[in-house]
mmCIF file of C-alpha atoms in Angstrom:
data_model
loop_
_atom_site.group_PDB
_atom_site.id
_atom_site.type_symbol
_atom_site.label_atom_id
_atom_site.label_comp_id
_atom_site.label_asym_id
_atom_site.label_seq_id
_atom_site.Cartn_x
_atom_site.Cartn_y
_atom_site.Cartn_z
ATOM 1 C CA UNK A 1 -18.704 13.503 23.332
ATOM 2 C CA UNK A 2 -21.971 12.691 21.819
ATOM 3 C CA UNK A 3 -23.122 9.535 20.022
ATOM 4 C CA UNK A 4 -21.642 10.197 16.815
ATOM 5 C CA UNK A 5 -18.343 10.780 18.088
ATOM 6 C CA UNK A 6 -18.496 7.660 20.068
ATOM 7 C CA UNK A 7 -19.711 5.480 17.149
ATOM 8 C CA UNK A 8 -16.956 7.199 15.096
ATOM 9 C CA UNK A 9 -14.353 6.123 17.470
ATOM 10 C CA UNK A 10 -15.886 2.385 17.609
ATOM 11 C CA UNK A 11 -15.532 2.276 13.399
ATOM 12 C CA UNK A 12 -12.035 3.947 13.631
ATOM 13 C CA UNK A 13 -10.863 1.154 16.009
ATOM 14 C CA UNK A 14 -12.566 -1.691 14.154
ATOM 15 C CA UNK A 15 -10.846 -0.593 10.975
ATOM 16 C CA UNK A 16 -7.904 0.135 12.139
ATOM 17 C CA UNK A 17 -7.614 -3.141 13.814
ATOM 18 C CA UNK A 18 -8.531 -5.022 10.684
ATOM 19 C CA UNK A 19 -5.999 -3.147 8.811
ATOM 20 C CA UNK A 20 -3.177 -3.560 11.185
ATOM 21 C CA UNK A 21 -3.904 -7.218 11.983
ATOM 22 C CA UNK A 22 -3.909 -7.817 8.397
ATOM 23 C CA UNK A 23 -0.814 -6.081 7.468
ATOM 24 C CA UNK A 24 0.894 -8.164 10.586
ATOM 25 C CA UNK A 25 -0.384 -11.259 8.724
ATOM 26 C CA UNK A 26 1.118 -10.131 5.605
ATOM 27 C CA UNK A 27 4.411 -10.438 7.224
ATOM 28 C CA UNK A 28 3.816 -13.540 9.383
ATOM 29 C CA UNK A 29 2.282 -16.027 6.520
ATOM 30 C CA UNK A 30 5.228 -17.490 4.703
ATOM 31 C CA UNK A 31 2.718 -18.823 1.877
ATOM 32 C CA UNK A 32 2.689 -16.063 -0.941
ATOM 33 C CA UNK A 33 -1.058 -16.690 -1.576
ATOM 34 C CA UNK A 34 -1.934 -16.224 2.141
ATOM 35 C CA UNK A 35 0.073 -12.816 2.040
ATOM 36 C CA UNK A 36 -1.863 -11.498 -0.841
ATOM 37 C CA UNK A 37 -5.129 -12.648 0.986
ATOM 38 C CA UNK A 38 -3.943 -10.454 4.219
ATOM 39 C CA UNK A 39 -3.344 -7.799 1.880
ATOM 40 C CA UNK A 40 -6.838 -7.722 0.835
ATOM 41 C CA UNK A 41 -7.780 -7.522 4.567
ATOM 42 C CA UNK A 42 -5.350 -4.213 4.973
ATOM 43 C CA UNK A 43 -6.927 -2.676 1.791
ATOM 44 C CA UNK A 44 -10.113 -3.168 2.970
ATOM 45 C CA UNK A 45 -9.678 -1.671 6.346
ATOM 46 C CA UNK A 46 -7.823 1.389 4.726
ATOM 47 C CA UNK A 47 -10.731 1.738 2.698
ATOM 48 C CA UNK A 48 -13.170 1.745 5.508
ATOM 49 C CA UNK A 49 -10.942 4.638 7.270
ATOM 50 C CA UNK A 50 -10.896 6.765 4.072
ATOM 51 C CA UNK A 51 -15.039 6.630 4.561
ATOM 52 C CA UNK A 52 -14.225 7.849 7.919
ATOM 53 C CA UNK A 53 -12.186 10.787 6.740
ATOM 54 C CA UNK A 54 -15.287 11.732 4.304
ATOM 55 C CA UNK A 55 -13.035 10.700 1.269
ATOM 56 C CA UNK A 56 -15.821 8.449 -0.229
ATOM 57 C CA UNK A 57 -14.355 8.625 -3.832
ATOM 58 C CA UNK A 58 -11.209 7.528 -2.439
ATOM 59 C CA UNK A 59 -12.838 4.751 -0.614
ATOM 60 C CA UNK A 60 -14.187 3.678 -3.740
ATOM 61 C CA UNK A 61 -10.897 3.790 -5.841
ATOM 62 C CA UNK A 62 -9.081 2.199 -3.262
ATOM 63 C CA UNK A 63 -11.920 -0.945 -3.424
ATOM 64 C CA UNK A 64 -12.055 -1.027 -7.348
ATOM 65 C CA UNK A 65 -8.425 -0.125 -8.083
ATOM 66 C CA UNK A 66 -6.409 -1.960 -5.295
ATOM 67 C CA UNK A 67 -8.673 -4.865 -4.155
ATOM 68 C CA UNK A 68 -9.962 -5.170 -7.697
ATOM 69 C CA UNK A 69 -7.192 -4.558 -9.962
ATOM 70 C CA UNK A 70 -4.019 -4.937 -8.203
ATOM 71 C CA UNK A 71 -4.599 -7.879 -5.956
ATOM 72 C CA UNK A 72 -5.858 -9.799 -9.147
ATOM 73 C CA UNK A 73 -2.600 -8.788 -10.775
ATOM 74 C CA UNK A 74 -0.508 -10.089 -7.772
ATOM 75 C CA UNK A 75 -2.481 -13.213 -7.716
ATOM 76 C CA UNK A 76 -1.553 -13.741 -11.401
ATOM 77 C CA UNK A 77 1.891 -13.122 -11.092
ATOM 78 C CA UNK A 78 2.037 -15.641 -8.029
ATOM 79 C CA UNK A 79 0.496 -18.136 -10.386
ATOM 80 C CA UNK A 80 2.646 -17.603 -13.096
ATOM 81 C CA UNK A 81 5.968 -17.602 -11.297
ATOM 82 C CA UNK A 82 5.670 -20.429 -8.871
ATOM 83 C CA UNK A 83 5.905 -24.102 -9.925
ATOM 84 C CA UNK A 84 3.752 -25.146 -6.527
ATOM 85 C CA UNK A 85 1.246 -23.118 -4.697
ATOM 86 C CA UNK A 86 2.648 -24.183 -1.461
ATOM 87 C CA UNK A 87 6.644 -22.958 -2.185
ATOM 88 C CA UNK A 88 7.830 -20.965 0.432
ATOM 89 C CA UNK A 89 11.000 -18.905 1.201
ATOM 90 C CA UNK A 90 12.001 -18.698 4.792
ATOM 91 C CA UNK A 91 14.112 -16.106 5.827
ATOM 92 C CA UNK A 92 16.884 -16.907 8.158
ATOM 93 C CA UNK A 93 16.485 -16.452 12.400
ATOM 94 C CA UNK A 94 18.831 -13.489 12.702
ATOM 95 C CA UNK A 95 17.340 -11.519 9.430
ATOM 96 C CA UNK A 96 13.981 -11.846 11.458
ATOM 97 C CA UNK A 97 15.691 -10.291 14.739
ATOM 98 C CA UNK A 98 17.319 -7.676 13.105
ATOM 99 C CA UNK A 99 14.323 -6.643 10.476
ATOM 100 C CA UNK A 100 11.962 -6.627 13.712
ATOM 101 C CA UNK A 101 14.476 -4.303 15.662
ATOM 102 C CA UNK A 102 14.793 -2.044 12.512
ATOM 103 C CA UNK A 103 11.117 -1.709 11.833
ATOM 104 C CA UNK A 104 10.148 -0.978 15.741
ATOM 105 C CA UNK A 105 12.765 1.565 15.714
ATOM 106 C CA UNK A 106 11.136 3.097 12.929
ATOM 107 C CA UNK A 107 7.793 2.905 14.458
ATOM 108 C CA UNK A 108 9.299 4.580 17.603
ATOM 109 C CA UNK A 109 10.860 7.249 15.585
ATOM 110 C CA UNK A 110 7.898 8.078 13.708
ATOM 111 C CA UNK A 111 5.159 8.004 16.438
ATOM 112 C CA UNK A 112 7.495 10.134 18.826
ATOM 113 C CA UNK A 113 8.228 12.682 16.031
ATOM 114 C CA UNK A 114 4.335 12.873 15.384
ATOM 115 C CA UNK A 115 3.273 13.001 18.983
ATOM 116 C CA UNK A 116 5.815 15.677 19.662
ATOM 117 C CA UNK A 117 3.849 18.416 17.182
ATOM 118 C CA UNK A 118 0.978 20.370 18.412
ATOM 119 C CA UNK A 119 -1.238 19.621 15.371
ATOM 120 C CA UNK A 120 -4.566 21.371 16.829
ATOM 121 C CA UNK A 121 -3.327 25.032 15.855
ATOM 122 C CA UNK A 122 -4.501 26.539 12.569
ATOM 123 C CA UNK A 123 -6.763 23.283 11.574
ATOM 124 C CA UNK A 124 -9.407 23.478 9.255
ATOM 125 C CA UNK A 125 -12.158 20.732 8.455
ATOM 126 C CA UNK A 126 -13.533 19.923 4.956
ATOM 127 C CA UNK A 127 -17.191 19.843 3.939
ATOM 128 C CA UNK A 128 -18.254 16.142 4.332
ATOM 129 C CA UNK A 129 -21.223 16.339 1.752
ATOM 130 C CA UNK A 130 -18.963 17.909 -1.103
ATOM 131 C CA UNK A 131 -15.951 15.906 -1.245
ATOM 132 C CA UNK A 132 -16.368 14.504 -4.791
ATOM 133 C CA UNK A 133 -17.321 17.657 -6.416
ATOM 134 C CA UNK A 134 -14.539 19.326 -4.822
ATOM 135 C CA UNK A 135 -12.200 16.356 -6.059
ATOM 136 C CA UNK A 136 -13.266 16.584 -9.623
ATOM 137 C CA UNK A 137 -13.233 20.643 -9.772
ATOM 138 C CA UNK A 138 -9.671 20.710 -8.523
ATOM 139 C CA UNK A 139 -8.614 17.763 -10.405
ATOM 140 C CA UNK A 140 -9.404 19.416 -13.579
ATOM 141 C CA UNK A 141 -8.127 22.752 -12.615
ATOM 142 C CA UNK A 142 -5.184 23.227 -10.348
ATOM 143 C CA UNK A 143 -4.100 19.376 -11.233
ATOM 144 C CA UNK A 144 -4.984 19.663 -14.764
ATOM 145 C CA UNK A 145 -1.211 19.047 -16.147
ATOM 146 C CA UNK A 146 -0.531 15.944 -13.583
ATOM 147 C CA UNK A 147 -3.594 14.445 -14.553
ATOM 148 C CA UNK A 148 -2.716 14.341 -18.462
ATOM 149 C CA UNK A 149 0.846 13.197 -17.664
ATOM 150 C CA UNK A 150 -1.032 10.180 -15.450
ATOM 151 C CA UNK A 151 -2.991 9.362 -18.310
ATOM 152 C CA UNK A 152 0.414 9.334 -20.662
ATOM 153 C CA UNK A 153 2.065 7.188 -17.941
ATOM 154 C CA UNK A 154 -0.941 4.615 -17.835
ATOM 155 C CA UNK A 155 -0.096 4.230 -21.654
ATOM 156 C CA UNK A 156 3.452 4.054 -21.295
ATOM 157 C CA UNK A 157 2.933 1.201 -18.676
ATOM 158 C CA UNK A 158 0.607 -0.587 -20.587
ATOM 159 C CA UNK A 159 3.225 -0.772 -23.612
ATOM 160 C CA UNK A 160 6.131 -1.431 -21.125
ATOM 161 C CA UNK A 161 4.490 -4.399 -19.450
ATOM 162 C CA UNK A 162 3.258 -5.807 -22.658
ATOM 163 C CA UNK A 163 6.736 -5.669 -23.940
ATOM 164 C CA UNK A 164 8.362 -6.982 -20.789
ATOM 165 C CA UNK A 165 6.071 -9.705 -20.201
ATOM 166 C CA UNK A 166 5.861 -11.015 -24.020
ATOM 167 C CA UNK A 167 6.549 -14.623 -24.842
ATOM 168 C CA UNK A 168 10.151 -15.174 -25.627
ATOM 169 C CA UNK A 169 12.340 -18.056 -26.468
ATOM 170 C CA UNK A 170 14.817 -18.348 -23.891
ATOM 171 C CA UNK A 171 18.392 -17.850 -25.506
ATOM 172 C CA UNK B 1 -11.903 9.872 23.305
ATOM 173 C CA UNK B 2 -12.750 11.720 20.118
ATOM 174 C CA UNK B 3 -10.856 10.329 17.240
ATOM 175 C CA UNK B 4 -8.480 12.973 15.831
ATOM 176 C CA UNK B 5 -5.535 13.310 13.597
ATOM 177 C CA UNK B 6 -2.621 11.774 15.996
ATOM 178 C CA UNK B 7 -4.810 8.303 16.032
ATOM 179 C CA UNK B 8 -4.608 8.310 12.121
ATOM 180 C CA UNK B 9 -0.939 9.109 12.398
ATOM 181 C CA UNK B 10 0.239 6.803 14.852
ATOM 182 C CA UNK B 11 -2.042 3.951 12.794
ATOM 183 C CA UNK B 12 0.044 5.121 9.525
ATOM 184 C CA UNK B 13 3.252 4.943 11.518
ATOM 185 C CA UNK B 14 2.308 1.029 12.366
ATOM 186 C CA UNK B 15 1.488 0.172 9.002
ATOM 187 C CA UNK B 16 4.426 1.785 7.553
ATOM 188 C CA UNK B 17 6.820 -0.186 9.930
ATOM 189 C CA UNK B 18 5.019 -3.362 9.249
ATOM 190 C CA UNK B 19 5.359 -2.625 5.457
ATOM 191 C CA UNK B 20 9.110 -2.021 5.989
ATOM 192 C CA UNK B 21 9.508 -5.319 7.957
ATOM 193 C CA UNK B 22 7.657 -7.152 5.251
ATOM 194 C CA UNK B 23 9.796 -5.719 2.313
ATOM 195 C CA UNK B 24 12.967 -6.898 4.683
ATOM 196 C CA UNK B 25 11.613 -10.387 5.252
ATOM 197 C CA UNK B 26 10.171 -11.677 2.137
ATOM 198 C CA UNK B 27 12.468 -13.250 0.033
ATOM 199 C CA UNK B 28 9.820 -13.763 -2.761
ATOM 200 C CA UNK B 29 9.868 -11.001 -4.995
ATOM 201 C CA UNK B 30 5.933 -10.553 -5.007
ATOM 202 C CA UNK B 31 5.986 -10.384 -1.163
ATOM 203 C CA UNK B 32 8.645 -7.645 -1.250
ATOM 204 C CA UNK B 33 5.943 -5.936 -3.784
ATOM 205 C CA UNK B 34 3.137 -6.368 -1.159
ATOM 206 C CA UNK B 35 5.324 -4.750 1.280
ATOM 207 C CA UNK B 36 5.594 -1.930 -0.778
ATOM 208 C CA UNK B 37 1.814 -1.823 -1.009
ATOM 209 C CA UNK B 38 1.269 -1.411 2.660
ATOM 210 C CA UNK B 39 3.720 1.324 2.479
ATOM 211 C CA UNK B 40 2.058 3.304 -0.233
ATOM 212 C CA UNK B 41 -1.340 2.682 1.829
ATOM 213 C CA UNK B 42 0.223 3.898 5.099
ATOM 214 C CA UNK B 43 1.197 7.213 3.048
ATOM 215 C CA UNK B 44 -2.313 7.338 1.710
ATOM 216 C CA UNK B 45 -3.952 7.306 5.139
ATOM 217 C CA UNK B 46 -1.329 10.274 5.921
ATOM 218 C CA UNK B 47 -2.273 12.587 3.098
ATOM 219 C CA UNK B 48 -6.068 11.997 3.694
ATOM 220 C CA UNK B 49 -6.061 12.445 7.386
ATOM 221 C CA UNK B 50 -4.004 15.826 6.930
ATOM 222 C CA UNK B 51 -6.535 16.613 4.143
ATOM 223 C CA UNK B 52 -9.540 16.058 6.720
ATOM 224 C CA UNK B 53 -7.993 17.619 9.715
ATOM 225 C CA UNK B 54 -5.600 20.209 8.704
ATOM 226 C CA UNK B 55 -5.777 21.887 5.629
ATOM 227 C CA UNK B 56 -9.308 21.729 4.620
ATOM 228 C CA UNK B 57 -8.814 21.281 1.082
ATOM 229 C CA UNK B 58 -8.907 18.531 -1.341
ATOM 230 C CA UNK B 59 -5.049 18.301 -2.222
ATOM 231 C CA UNK B 60 -4.275 15.412 0.026
ATOM 232 C CA UNK B 61 -7.035 13.295 -1.483
ATOM 233 C CA UNK B 62 -5.874 14.180 -5.182
ATOM 234 C CA UNK B 63 -2.367 12.912 -4.166
ATOM 235 C CA UNK B 64 -3.674 10.039 -2.800
ATOM 236 C CA UNK B 65 -5.524 9.418 -6.420
ATOM 237 C CA UNK B 66 -1.963 9.628 -7.932
ATOM 238 C CA UNK B 67 -0.342 7.458 -5.305
ATOM 239 C CA UNK B 68 -3.111 4.746 -6.084
ATOM 240 C CA UNK B 69 -2.651 5.199 -9.859
ATOM 241 C CA UNK B 70 1.302 4.962 -9.302
ATOM 242 C CA UNK B 71 0.760 1.758 -7.376
ATOM 243 C CA UNK B 72 -1.017 0.513 -10.033
ATOM 244 C CA UNK B 73 1.520 1.024 -12.659
ATOM 245 C CA UNK B 74 4.239 -0.136 -10.409
ATOM 246 C CA UNK B 75 2.717 -3.200 -9.862
ATOM 247 C CA UNK B 76 2.038 -4.087 -13.719
ATOM 248 C CA UNK B 77 5.649 -3.306 -14.375
ATOM 249 C CA UNK B 78 6.893 -5.086 -11.408
ATOM 250 C CA UNK B 79 5.044 -8.310 -12.329
ATOM 251 C CA UNK B 80 6.103 -8.129 -15.617
ATOM 252 C CA UNK B 81 9.841 -8.241 -14.645
ATOM 253 C CA UNK B 82 9.270 -10.999 -12.473
ATOM 254 C CA UNK B 83 7.894 -13.025 -15.071
ATOM 255 C CA UNK B 84 10.789 -12.171 -17.098
ATOM 256 C CA UNK B 85 13.060 -12.890 -14.154
ATOM 257 C CA UNK B 86 11.404 -16.148 -13.802
ATOM 258 C CA UNK B 87 11.827 -16.889 -17.226
ATOM 259 C CA UNK B 88 15.380 -16.595 -16.932
ATOM 260 C CA UNK B 89 16.179 -17.719 -13.357
ATOM 261 C CA UNK B 90 13.179 -20.399 -12.690
ATOM 262 C CA UNK B 91 12.477 -18.854 -9.327
ATOM 263 C CA UNK B 92 11.633 -15.369 -7.865
ATOM 264 C CA UNK B 93 13.949 -15.432 -5.006
ATOM 265 C CA UNK B 94 15.331 -11.949 -4.560
ATOM 266 C CA UNK B 95 18.562 -13.478 -3.522
ATOM 267 C CA UNK B 96 19.514 -15.374 -6.346
ATOM 268 C CA UNK B 97 19.298 -12.166 -8.633
ATOM 269 C CA UNK B 98 22.646 -11.269 -8.572
ATOM 270 C CA UNK B 99 23.649 -11.048 -12.328
ATOM 271 C CA UNK B 100 22.139 -8.712 -14.624
ATOM 272 C CA UNK B 101 22.040 -10.853 -17.873
ATOM 273 C CA UNK B 102 19.933 -13.929 -17.238
#
């Protein structure tokens, strides 16, 4: 284990802690604006993890589209759909216990499954310096049809969202 | 200890279960949407980690690009629906949405 491995491990634990603690903060905070701010922490931590995984383009997209776009959309949604910014909805106690037990079971099941597999055989690594060029080439050759379908999907979503959210008299 | 694929998989499982918890506990519809974003992020971590440690190809990263795109589309439509719902019910408590007609 050399110094770069140690640095990578340190950065992994920092980003993982930021992402996980912010995700838990999303659940714990009852105010919806604070929940959205905790989501920003998770998105930033996941973007850092993408950098560690050599996915530079994805990390940039994550920061621009998620933190810059979706989060602003969510904040606007909060502002347009609540009378007071401090409005809260408290779940009942038995619901909290049931949901916590269920999600701990999901975590145990997922991690037991992942730990039971030997992932080391047949592993390959990617060239860390050429991921953006490789993504561009693959996206416009092997994934050309999904790429075009995705652009049509965005157009449909734009029209649909504008239609659904238009000003309308209550009947 | 060198960071490997397993670390990312465990972290992704943890964020996934926290996202499920968020979806189950929030009664505010936007809180449920935030839980879904957590789930999509954990799936993205998995795809990119497998792309680096297992396949050596770009497919995982490209699928994550599509996941982010679908998340943006889903958030836009969901918030438009929430605004419509708020116009009809004057709240976005998901427990109150028991009728199809407003």
